[in-house]
Amino acid sequence: MYRLLDVLPVFSGDDRISRLFTLVPGSDFGADALSAIDALGARTVPWSEACGRTYDMVVAASPKGDLRLLRGPHVLVPHGAGFNKSIPGEGSADSASGLDPAYLRRPDHDAPIALHALAHPDQVARLAATDPRAARHAKVIGDLTLERVLASTSLRDRYRAALGTGARELLVLVSTWGPESLIRQHPGLPARLAAQLPHDEYQLALVVHPNERGLLGTYELTERLAPALDAGMILPDPHEEWASVLIAADALVTDHGSAALYYCAARDRPVVSVHRGGGELIPGSPMGVLLDRIPQLGRAENIADALRAYRPGPGHAAAEAAFAPPGDAVDRLRTEVYALLGLAPPIHGFTPRPLPPPAPATRVPAAFDVHVETTAAGTRITRHPAGTGPPGHHLAVEHGSAGEQLARSAGLLYRRPLPASTAPVDLAWTADGWTRHALSAYPNCRSAAALLPSGRCLLRVRGHEQTYAVQVEPRSEEGRIVRIDPAVALSAAHARLVSPQPAPDSHTVLNCLIGERTFRITLRPATDTEATQVI
């Protein structure tokens, strides 16, 4: 259904065309498809009524079911990319789903397939080899979803900003549907990766095929993925967000589903496989070729090594095997469908619509197990969402965002500024007042800190007479500025001040190591102005 929504804009702006949707009976995913159509405000027709009409054109993304009962010339568009899978027990043995002659043959009394729009010349050849009659109406049009992806690549920075990725590496997992999918074969992988990857170096997302979401339901899916989602993993919408997340990605973990081919077509970035074989993947298909040439991920703990083992080339080659040279798929399809309708195309042009920005994570961790390592180069800080792995040097908790139990267990408790108040008579803490209150209210807490609107922080350590101002300097990298969350700098300063070393009594510089980057942190006695700032 979502593929149709990428195709139907070829009729946009034409008041001669009316679009109606119906659902072919027998699908396990029908309820989800109807919900998506209703959300768009589109008009639907019950199947029994749809079969009683005659249409100028029937556009479908699958030849399966009783589609042949709909009267009018049929136009088939690809359901995915590459025709990489066969479904055991369905249709012809070893035939690609979507190119299966069992579904493409039409008796004379059934509605004919007037156009089978395909994305690559090899697909026409594969169809001709199994059913020459069906291949007569097959033409290489291209892939309109790919056209949208490529039209949106310049929005990568905007997508990453919407996701809150920043300077982190965005690792995306993609799962097809069915028993051999990532989400079925490796259900614990998202949670293990969320626990393995440092929060300040990586962001995680999972793209799940709409069929799998439809079978489980959103509630059941999110409950199964709760540990990873609680750690900040993104679960994009299956309509358009999945593609914008792939554009934003730095690396991919895939099974044998075709979503990986869109990622490879956008740019040749690292991709690794978790596919372990089975009866669905067709050898020699674009995904089959890709999976044969990319690294395998065995254990979640080996993800960094697997990504480093990727060498450029396989992704680009797989995309070339799945898609004809892009650029004119919209014009090709428009020409063909208007010719079938016997109408002149509208005079206004049409370009693929850029993908919308994806939504950020709905759950953002607010408590971290902080691991501290003192090296000759400085203090290395590695944060993991609390409870996902072994305890660290200290538990750093954001007051007001994390639960009270975590706040009472915190070694470092910090508070961010609140939004401006609209109360007629306002009440607000000063930075000094709140840090004193926090150490009094939470006796297990060793340090309390207030993040100031200026970006500096006021830090109070139990047993120290003075309060400290903490500030982290941004880095410049090839014309870009890299900043870290001030809470990371607070953990570095906290580790220094609770160590056996004498407390600094003047301006001190700390080197804070986050992954491959080093940030300078200044630590000094706080001024009265900083202490009395409202937070």
Coordinates of C-alpha atoms in Angstrom, one line a residue:
M1 CA 0.0 0.0 0.0
Y2 CA 2.8 2.4 0.8
R3 CA 4.3 1.7 -2.6
L4 CA 1.1 2.9 -4.2
L5 CA 1.3 6.2 -2.2
D6 CA 4.8 6.8 -3.8
V7 CA 3.3 6.1 -7.3
L8 CA 0.0 7.8 -7.3
P9 CA 1.4 11.4 -7.2
V10 CA 2.0 11.0 -11.0
F11 CA -1.7 12.0 -11.2
S12 CA -1.3 15.0 -8.9
G13 CA -2.9 18.2 -10.0
D14 CA -5.2 16.5 -12.5
D15 CA -8.8 17.1 -11.8
R16 CA -9.8 14.5 -14.4
I17 CA -8.6 11.7 -12.1
S18 CA -10.3 10.4 -8.9
R19 CA -8.4 8.1 -6.6
L20 CA -10.3 5.3 -4.8
F21 CA -8.8 2.6 -2.6
T22 CA -10.0 -0.9 -1.9
L23 CA -8.5 -3.9 -0.1
V24 CA -8.2 -7.3 -1.8
P25 CA -9.6 -9.9 0.7
G26 CA -7.4 -12.5 2.2
S27 CA -4.5 -10.4 3.4
D28 CA -3.2 -10.8 6.9
F29 CA -2.2 -7.2 6.9
G30 CA -5.5 -5.6 5.8
A31 CA -6.5 -3.9 9.0
D32 CA -3.2 -2.0 9.1
A33 CA -3.5 -1.0 5.5
L34 CA -7.0 0.4 6.0
S35 CA -5.9 2.3 9.0
A36 CA -3.1 3.9 7.1
I37 CA -5.5 4.9 4.3
D38 CA -8.0 6.3 6.7
A39 CA -5.2 8.4 8.4
L40 CA -4.5 10.0 5.0
G41 CA -8.2 10.9 4.5
A42 CA -8.5 8.9 1.3
R43 CA -11.7 7.4 0.1
T44 CA -12.2 3.7 0.4
V45 CA -14.6 1.3 -1.4
P46 CA -15.7 -2.0 0.1
W47 CA -14.5 -5.0 -2.0
S48 CA -17.9 -6.2 -2.8
E49 CA -18.8 -2.8 -4.2
A50 CA -15.4 -2.4 -5.9
C51 CA -16.0 -5.6 -7.9
G52 CA -19.3 -4.3 -9.2
R53 CA -17.7 -1.3 -11.0
T54 CA -15.6 -0.8 -14.0
Y55 CA -12.5 1.4 -13.7
D56 CA -10.4 3.3 -16.2
M57 CA -7.3 1.9 -14.5
V58 CA -6.5 -0.4 -11.6
V59 CA -3.1 0.2 -10.0
A60 CA -1.7 -2.4 -7.6
A61 CA 1.6 -3.2 -6.0
S62 CA 1.0 -7.0 -5.9
P63 CA -0.7 -9.4 -8.3
K64 CA -1.9 -11.7 -5.6
G65 CA -5.4 -12.5 -4.4
D66 CA -8.5 -11.9 -6.4
L67 CA -7.2 -8.7 -7.9
R68 CA -8.2 -10.0 -11.4
L69 CA -11.9 -9.5 -10.4
L70 CA -11.5 -5.7 -10.6
R71 CA -12.6 -4.6 -14.1
G72 CA -10.4 -2.3 -16.0
P73 CA -6.8 -2.3 -17.3
H74 CA -4.3 -3.3 -14.6
V75 CA -1.0 -1.6 -13.9
L76 CA 1.4 -3.4 -11.6
V77 CA 4.2 -1.6 -9.8
P78 CA 6.9 -3.3 -7.7
H79 CA 6.1 -4.1 -4.1
G80 CA 9.8 -3.8 -3.1
A81 CA 13.2 -3.6 -4.7
G82 CA 15.0 -6.3 -6.6
F83 CA 12.6 -9.3 -6.4
N84 CA 14.9 -11.0 -4.0
K85 CA 12.5 -13.4 -2.1
S86 CA 10.3 -16.4 -2.8
I87 CA 7.7 -17.3 -0.2
P88 CA 7.8 -21.1 0.6
G89 CA 4.5 -22.8 0.1
E90 CA 3.1 -19.9 -2.0
G91 CA 2.8 -19.8 -5.8
S92 CA 5.5 -21.4 -8.0
A93 CA 8.5 -23.0 -6.3
D94 CA 11.6 -20.8 -6.4
S95 CA 9.8 -18.0 -8.2
A96 CA 10.3 -14.4 -7.0
S97 CA 7.4 -13.0 -5.2
G98 CA 6.1 -10.3 -7.6
L99 CA 7.3 -12.1 -10.7
D100 CA 5.5 -15.4 -10.1
P101 CA 3.7 -16.6 -13.3
A102 CA 1.1 -18.3 -11.1
Y103 CA -0.2 -14.8 -10.2
L104 CA 0.6 -13.0 -13.5
R105 CA -1.3 -15.4 -15.9
R106 CA -4.7 -14.0 -16.7
P107 CA -7.5 -16.0 -18.4
D108 CA -9.2 -14.2 -21.3
H109 CA -12.3 -13.4 -19.2
D110 CA -10.3 -11.7 -16.4
A111 CA -9.0 -8.1 -16.3
P112 CA -5.8 -7.9 -18.3
I113 CA -2.4 -6.6 -17.0
A114 CA -1.9 -3.7 -19.3
L115 CA 1.4 -2.6 -17.8
H116 CA 3.9 -4.3 -15.5
A117 CA 6.2 -1.5 -14.4
L118 CA 9.6 -2.9 -13.5
A119 CA 12.7 -1.2 -12.1
H120 CA 15.6 -3.0 -14.1
P121 CA 16.0 -4.7 -17.5
D122 CA 17.1 -7.9 -15.7
Q123 CA 13.6 -8.1 -14.2
V124 CA 12.0 -8.1 -17.6
A125 CA 14.4 -10.8 -18.7
R126 CA 13.6 -12.9 -15.6
L127 CA 9.9 -12.6 -16.2
A128 CA 10.3 -13.5 -19.9
A129 CA 12.3 -16.6 -18.9
T130 CA 9.4 -17.9 -16.9
D131 CA 6.3 -16.5 -18.7
P132 CA 6.9 -14.9 -22.1
R133 CA 3.2 -14.0 -22.4
A134 CA 3.3 -12.1 -19.1
A135 CA 6.5 -10.3 -20.2
R136 CA 4.8 -8.8 -23.2
H137 CA 3.4 -6.0 -21.1
A138 CA 6.4 -5.5 -18.9
K139 CA 8.4 -2.3 -19.3
V140 CA 11.4 -0.8 -17.5
I141 CA 10.0 2.2 -15.7
G142 CA 12.3 2.6 -12.8
D143 CA 11.6 2.9 -9.1
L144 CA 9.6 5.8 -7.8
T145 CA 10.5 5.2 -4.2
L146 CA 14.1 5.3 -5.2
E147 CA 13.5 8.6 -7.0
R148 CA 12.1 10.1 -3.7
V149 CA 15.1 8.8 -1.8
L150 CA 17.6 10.3 -4.2
A151 CA 15.7 13.5 -4.4
S152 CA 16.0 13.8 -0.6
T153 CA 19.7 13.0 0.0
S154 CA 20.5 16.7 0.4
L155 CA 18.2 16.8 3.4
R156 CA 20.5 14.4 5.3
D157 CA 21.6 17.0 7.8
R158 CA 18.0 18.1 8.4
Y159 CA 17.0 14.5 9.0
R160 CA 19.8 14.0 11.5
A161 CA 18.9 17.2 13.3
A162 CA 15.3 16.0 13.6
L163 CA 16.4 12.7 15.0
G164 CA 18.8 14.3 17.5
T165 CA 21.7 12.4 16.0
G166 CA 24.3 15.2 16.2
A167 CA 27.9 14.0 15.8
R168 CA 27.0 10.4 16.7
E169 CA 27.1 7.5 14.3
L170 CA 23.5 6.4 13.4
L171 CA 23.3 2.7 13.1
V172 CA 20.1 1.4 11.5
L173 CA 18.8 -2.2 11.6
V174 CA 16.4 -3.2 8.9
S175 CA 14.0 -6.2 9.2
T176 CA 11.8 -7.7 6.5
W177 CA 8.8 -9.8 7.6
G178 CA 8.3 -13.5 8.0
P179 CA 10.1 -16.3 9.8
E180 CA 13.6 -15.5 8.4
S181 CA 13.5 -11.8 9.2
L182 CA 15.9 -10.1 11.6
I183 CA 13.2 -9.4 14.1
R184 CA 12.2 -13.1 14.2
Q185 CA 15.6 -14.6 14.0
H186 CA 17.4 -12.1 16.3
P187 CA 14.7 -10.6 18.5
G188 CA 17.2 -9.6 21.2
L189 CA 19.7 -7.9 18.9
P190 CA 18.3 -4.3 19.3
A191 CA 18.5 -4.5 23.0
R192 CA 22.0 -6.0 23.0
L193 CA 23.2 -3.3 20.6
A194 CA 21.6 -0.6 22.7
A195 CA 23.5 -1.9 25.7
Q196 CA 26.7 -2.3 23.8
L197 CA 27.0 1.0 22.0
P198 CA 28.1 4.1 24.0
H199 CA 25.3 6.6 24.1
D200 CA 27.4 9.6 23.2
E201 CA 29.0 7.8 20.2
Y202 CA 26.1 6.0 18.6
Q203 CA 22.4 6.3 17.9
L204 CA 20.3 3.2 17.1
A205 CA 17.2 2.9 14.9
L206 CA 15.1 -0.1 13.7
V207 CA 13.2 -0.2 10.5
V208 CA 10.5 -2.9 10.6
H209 CA 8.6 -4.0 7.5
P210 CA 4.9 -2.9 7.5
N211 CA 3.7 -6.5 7.3
E212 CA 5.5 -7.4 10.5
R213 CA 4.1 -4.3 12.2
G214 CA 0.6 -5.2 11.0
L215 CA 0.8 -8.8 12.3
L216 CA 2.0 -7.7 15.8
G217 CA 0.4 -4.3 16.1
T218 CA 2.2 -1.2 17.3
Y219 CA 1.6 -1.9 21.0
E220 CA 2.9 -5.4 20.9
L221 CA 5.9 -4.4 18.9
T222 CA 6.9 -1.6 21.2
E223 CA 6.5 -3.8 24.2
R224 CA 8.7 -6.4 22.7
L225 CA 11.3 -3.8 21.9
A226 CA 10.9 -1.9 25.2
P227 CA 14.5 -2.3 26.5
A228 CA 16.0 -0.9 23.3
L229 CA 13.3 1.9 23.0
D230 CA 13.9 2.9 26.6
A231 CA 17.6 3.2 25.8
G232 CA 16.7 5.7 23.0
M233 CA 16.3 3.5 19.9
I234 CA 14.2 5.1 17.1
L235 CA 11.3 3.1 15.6
P236 CA 10.4 5.1 12.4
D237 CA 7.0 5.1 10.8
P238 CA 6.7 2.5 7.9
H239 CA 5.3 5.0 5.3
E240 CA 8.0 7.6 4.7
E241 CA 10.1 7.9 7.8
W242 CA 11.9 4.6 7.2
A243 CA 13.5 6.1 4.0
S244 CA 14.5 9.4 5.6
V245 CA 16.1 7.4 8.4
L246 CA 18.1 5.4 5.9
I247 CA 19.3 8.6 4.3
A248 CA 20.4 9.8 7.8
A249 CA 22.2 6.5 8.5
D250 CA 26.0 6.0 8.8
A251 CA 25.8 2.2 8.8
L252 CA 23.3 -0.6 8.3
V253 CA 22.6 -4.0 9.7
T254 CA 20.3 -6.0 7.4
D255 CA 18.6 -9.3 6.8
H256 CA 17.6 -10.3 3.2
G257 CA 14.9 -7.6 2.9
S258 CA 15.1 -5.1 0.1
A259 CA 15.1 -2.0 2.2
A260 CA 18.9 -2.2 2.3
L261 CA 19.0 -1.6 -1.5
Y262 CA 17.6 1.9 -1.1
Y263 CA 20.3 2.6 1.5
C264 CA 23.0 1.3 -0.8
A265 CA 21.6 3.4 -3.7
A266 CA 21.8 6.6 -1.8
R267 CA 25.5 6.2 -0.9
D268 CA 28.0 3.4 -0.4
R269 CA 28.3 3.3 3.4
P270 CA 29.0 0.3 5.6
V271 CA 26.5 -2.5 5.7
V272 CA 26.7 -5.9 7.5
S273 CA 24.4 -8.9 7.4
V274 CA 22.7 -11.0 10.0
H275 CA 21.0 -13.3 7.4
R276 CA 21.8 -16.9 8.2
G277 CA 20.3 -18.5 5.1
G278 CA 17.0 -20.2 4.6
G279 CA 14.4 -20.9 1.8
E280 CA 13.4 -17.3 1.0
L281 CA 16.4 -15.6 -0.5
I282 CA 16.9 -16.1 -4.3
P283 CA 20.5 -16.8 -5.2
G284 CA 21.9 -14.3 -7.7
S285 CA 19.3 -11.7 -6.8
P286 CA 20.6 -8.2 -5.9
M287 CA 20.2 -8.9 -2.2
G288 CA 21.8 -12.4 -2.7
V289 CA 24.8 -10.8 -4.3
L290 CA 25.0 -8.1 -1.6
L291 CA 24.8 -10.6 1.3
D292 CA 27.5 -12.8 -0.3
R293 CA 30.0 -9.9 -0.3
I294 CA 29.5 -8.0 3.0
P295 CA 30.7 -8.9 6.5
Q296 CA 28.5 -11.1 8.8
L297 CA 27.7 -9.9 12.3
G298 CA 28.0 -12.8 14.7
R299 CA 27.6 -11.2 18.1
A300 CA 26.4 -7.7 19.0
E301 CA 29.7 -7.2 20.8
N302 CA 31.5 -7.5 17.5
I303 CA 29.5 -4.7 15.7
A304 CA 32.4 -2.3 15.5
D305 CA 34.7 -4.9 13.9
A306 CA 32.1 -6.0 11.5
L307 CA 31.5 -2.4 10.3
R308 CA 35.2 -1.8 9.9
A309 CA 35.5 -4.9 7.8
Y310 CA 33.1 -3.5 5.1
R311 CA 34.9 -2.4 1.9
P312 CA 33.3 0.0 -0.6
G313 CA 31.8 -1.6 -3.7
P314 CA 29.2 -4.3 -2.8
G315 CA 26.5 -1.8 -1.9
H316 CA 26.9 0.2 -5.1
A317 CA 26.9 -3.0 -7.2
A318 CA 23.8 -4.4 -5.6
A319 CA 21.9 -1.1 -6.2
E320 CA 22.9 -1.1 -9.8
A321 CA 21.6 -4.7 -10.1
A322 CA 18.3 -3.7 -8.6
F323 CA 17.6 -0.3 -10.2
A324 CA 17.9 1.1 -13.7
P325 CA 19.8 4.4 -13.9
P326 CA 17.5 6.8 -12.0
G327 CA 16.3 10.2 -13.0
D328 CA 13.3 9.8 -15.3
A329 CA 11.1 7.1 -13.7
V330 CA 8.3 9.6 -13.0
D331 CA 8.2 10.8 -16.6
R332 CA 8.3 7.2 -17.9
L333 CA 5.4 6.1 -15.7
R334 CA 3.4 9.2 -16.4
T335 CA 3.7 8.7 -20.2
E336 CA 2.7 5.1 -20.0
V337 CA -0.4 5.5 -17.7
Y338 CA -1.8 8.5 -19.5
A339 CA -1.4 6.6 -22.8
L340 CA -3.4 3.8 -21.3
L341 CA -6.1 6.3 -20.1
G342 CA -6.2 7.9 -23.6
L343 CA -5.5 11.3 -22.0
A344 CA -2.9 13.9 -22.6
P345 CA -0.7 14.4 -19.4
P346 CA -1.2 17.7 -17.6
I347 CA 1.1 20.4 -18.9
H348 CA 2.5 21.1 -15.4
G349 CA 5.6 19.1 -14.6
F350 CA 6.1 16.8 -11.6
T351 CA 9.2 16.1 -9.5
P352 CA 9.5 13.5 -6.8
R353 CA 8.4 14.9 -3.4
P354 CA 11.2 15.0 -0.8
L355 CA 10.7 12.8 2.2
P356 CA 9.6 14.5 5.4
P357 CA 11.8 14.7 8.4
P358 CA 11.5 11.7 10.8
A359 CA 10.3 12.0 14.3
P360 CA 12.8 11.8 17.1
A361 CA 12.9 9.0 19.7
T362 CA 9.8 8.9 21.9
R363 CA 11.9 7.8 24.9
V364 CA 15.1 9.5 25.8
P365 CA 17.3 8.0 28.6
A366 CA 17.8 10.3 31.6
A367 CA 20.0 8.1 33.7
F368 CA 23.4 6.7 32.8
D369 CA 25.9 4.3 34.1
V370 CA 29.1 6.3 33.6
H371 CA 32.3 4.4 33.0
V372 CA 35.5 6.5 33.7
E373 CA 39.0 5.6 32.6
T374 CA 41.9 7.8 33.4
T375 CA 44.5 7.8 30.6
A376 CA 47.6 9.8 29.8
A377 CA 45.5 11.7 27.2
G378 CA 42.8 12.6 29.7
T379 CA 39.6 11.2 31.3
R380 CA 37.6 8.9 29.0
I381 CA 33.9 9.0 29.7
T382 CA 31.6 6.3 28.4
R383 CA 27.9 6.5 29.2
H384 CA 25.3 3.7 28.8
P385 CA 21.6 4.0 29.7
A386 CA 21.2 2.9 33.3
G387 CA 20.5 -0.8 33.7
T388 CA 21.5 -1.9 30.2
G389 CA 25.0 -3.1 31.4
P390 CA 27.3 -3.4 34.4
P391 CA 27.4 -0.4 36.8
G392 CA 30.1 2.2 36.1
H393 CA 32.1 4.6 38.2
H394 CA 28.9 6.5 39.0
L395 CA 25.2 6.8 38.1
A396 CA 24.4 10.2 36.6
V397 CA 20.7 11.1 36.7
E398 CA 18.8 14.0 35.3
H399 CA 16.4 15.2 38.1
G400 CA 12.9 15.8 36.8
S401 CA 13.2 13.4 33.9
A402 CA 14.3 10.1 35.5
G403 CA 12.2 8.3 38.1
E404 CA 12.6 8.9 41.8
Q405 CA 14.2 5.5 42.5
L406 CA 17.0 6.4 40.1
A407 CA 17.4 9.8 41.6
R408 CA 17.9 8.4 45.0
S409 CA 20.6 6.1 43.7
A410 CA 22.5 8.8 41.8
G411 CA 26.1 9.6 42.5
L412 CA 25.7 12.7 40.3
L413 CA 22.3 14.4 40.2
Y414 CA 21.8 17.2 37.7
R415 CA 19.0 19.5 36.6
R416 CA 18.4 21.3 33.3
P417 CA 16.8 24.8 33.1
L418 CA 13.0 24.8 33.0
P419 CA 11.1 26.5 30.2
A420 CA 10.1 30.1 30.9
S421 CA 7.2 30.3 33.3
T422 CA 3.9 31.8 32.4
A423 CA 2.6 31.8 36.1
P424 CA 1.4 35.2 37.3
V425 CA 3.5 34.7 40.5
D426 CA 6.6 32.7 39.7
L427 CA 8.7 30.5 41.9
A428 CA 12.1 29.3 40.7
W429 CA 15.4 27.8 42.1
T430 CA 18.7 29.5 41.9
A431 CA 21.5 27.2 40.8
D432 CA 23.1 27.4 44.3
G433 CA 19.8 26.9 46.1
W434 CA 18.9 23.8 44.1
T435 CA 22.3 22.1 44.4
R436 CA 22.1 22.6 48.2
H437 CA 18.6 21.3 48.3
A438 CA 19.5 18.2 46.2
L439 CA 22.4 17.2 48.5
S440 CA 20.1 17.6 51.5
A441 CA 17.1 15.7 49.9
Y442 CA 19.3 12.9 48.4
P443 CA 21.8 11.7 51.1
N444 CA 23.4 9.1 48.8
C445 CA 24.2 11.7 46.2
R446 CA 27.9 12.8 46.1
S447 CA 27.5 15.7 43.6
A448 CA 24.6 17.9 42.5
A449 CA 24.8 20.2 39.5
A450 CA 22.6 22.8 37.7
L451 CA 23.0 23.3 34.0
L452 CA 22.8 27.1 33.4
P453 CA 21.1 28.8 30.5
S454 CA 24.5 30.0 29.3
G455 CA 25.7 26.4 28.8
R456 CA 28.0 26.4 31.9
C457 CA 27.2 24.3 34.9
L458 CA 27.3 24.9 38.6
L459 CA 28.6 21.8 40.5
R460 CA 28.5 21.2 44.2
V461 CA 30.3 18.3 45.7
R462 CA 29.4 16.9 49.2
G463 CA 32.2 17.9 51.6
H464 CA 33.7 20.6 49.5
E465 CA 33.5 24.2 50.8
Q466 CA 33.3 25.8 47.4
T467 CA 31.1 25.3 44.4
Y468 CA 32.6 24.9 40.9
A469 CA 31.8 26.3 37.5
V470 CA 32.2 23.7 34.7
Q471 CA 32.3 24.6 31.0
V472 CA 33.2 22.5 28.0
E473 CA 34.7 24.0 24.9
P474 CA 33.3 23.0 21.5
R475 CA 35.6 21.4 18.8
S476 CA 36.1 22.6 15.3
E477 CA 36.2 19.9 12.6
E478 CA 36.5 20.8 9.0
G479 CA 34.2 23.8 9.1
R480 CA 31.8 22.2 11.6
I481 CA 31.4 22.7 15.4
V482 CA 31.1 19.7 17.6
R483 CA 29.5 20.1 21.0
I484 CA 28.8 17.6 23.8
D485 CA 26.0 17.5 26.3
P486 CA 27.2 19.5 29.3
A487 CA 26.1 16.5 31.4
V488 CA 29.0 14.6 30.0
A489 CA 31.4 17.3 31.2
L490 CA 29.8 17.1 34.6
S491 CA 30.6 13.4 34.8
A492 CA 34.3 14.1 34.0
A493 CA 34.4 16.9 36.6
H494 CA 32.6 14.8 39.2
A495 CA 35.1 11.9 38.6
R496 CA 38.0 14.3 39.2
L497 CA 36.5 16.0 42.3
V498 CA 35.6 12.7 44.1
S499 CA 39.0 11.2 43.4
P500 CA 41.8 11.0 46.0
Q501 CA 43.5 13.9 44.2
P502 CA 43.5 17.3 46.1
A503 CA 40.6 19.5 45.0
P504 CA 41.6 22.3 42.6
D505 CA 41.5 25.7 44.1
S506 CA 41.9 27.7 40.9
H507 CA 41.3 27.4 37.1
T508 CA 41.9 23.7 36.0
V509 CA 41.7 22.2 32.5
L510 CA 40.6 18.6 32.0
N511 CA 40.7 16.6 28.8
C512 CA 37.5 14.7 28.3
L513 CA 37.7 11.8 25.8
I514 CA 34.5 10.8 24.0
G515 CA 35.2 8.1 21.4
E516 CA 37.9 9.4 19.1
R517 CA 37.3 13.0 20.1
T518 CA 38.9 15.1 22.9
F519 CA 37.1 18.0 24.5
R520 CA 38.6 20.6 26.9
I521 CA 36.7 21.2 30.1
T522 CA 37.5 24.1 32.4
L523 CA 36.9 23.7 36.1
R524 CA 37.1 26.7 38.4
P525 CA 35.4 28.2 41.5
A526 CA 32.0 29.5 40.7
T527 CA 31.2 33.2 40.8
D528 CA 28.3 34.7 42.9
T529 CA 26.6 35.6 39.6
E530 CA 26.7 32.0 38.5
A531 CA 25.5 30.8 41.9
T532 CA 22.4 33.1 41.8
Q533 CA 21.3 32.4 38.3
V534 CA 17.7 31.2 38.0
I535 CA 17.3 27.6 36.6

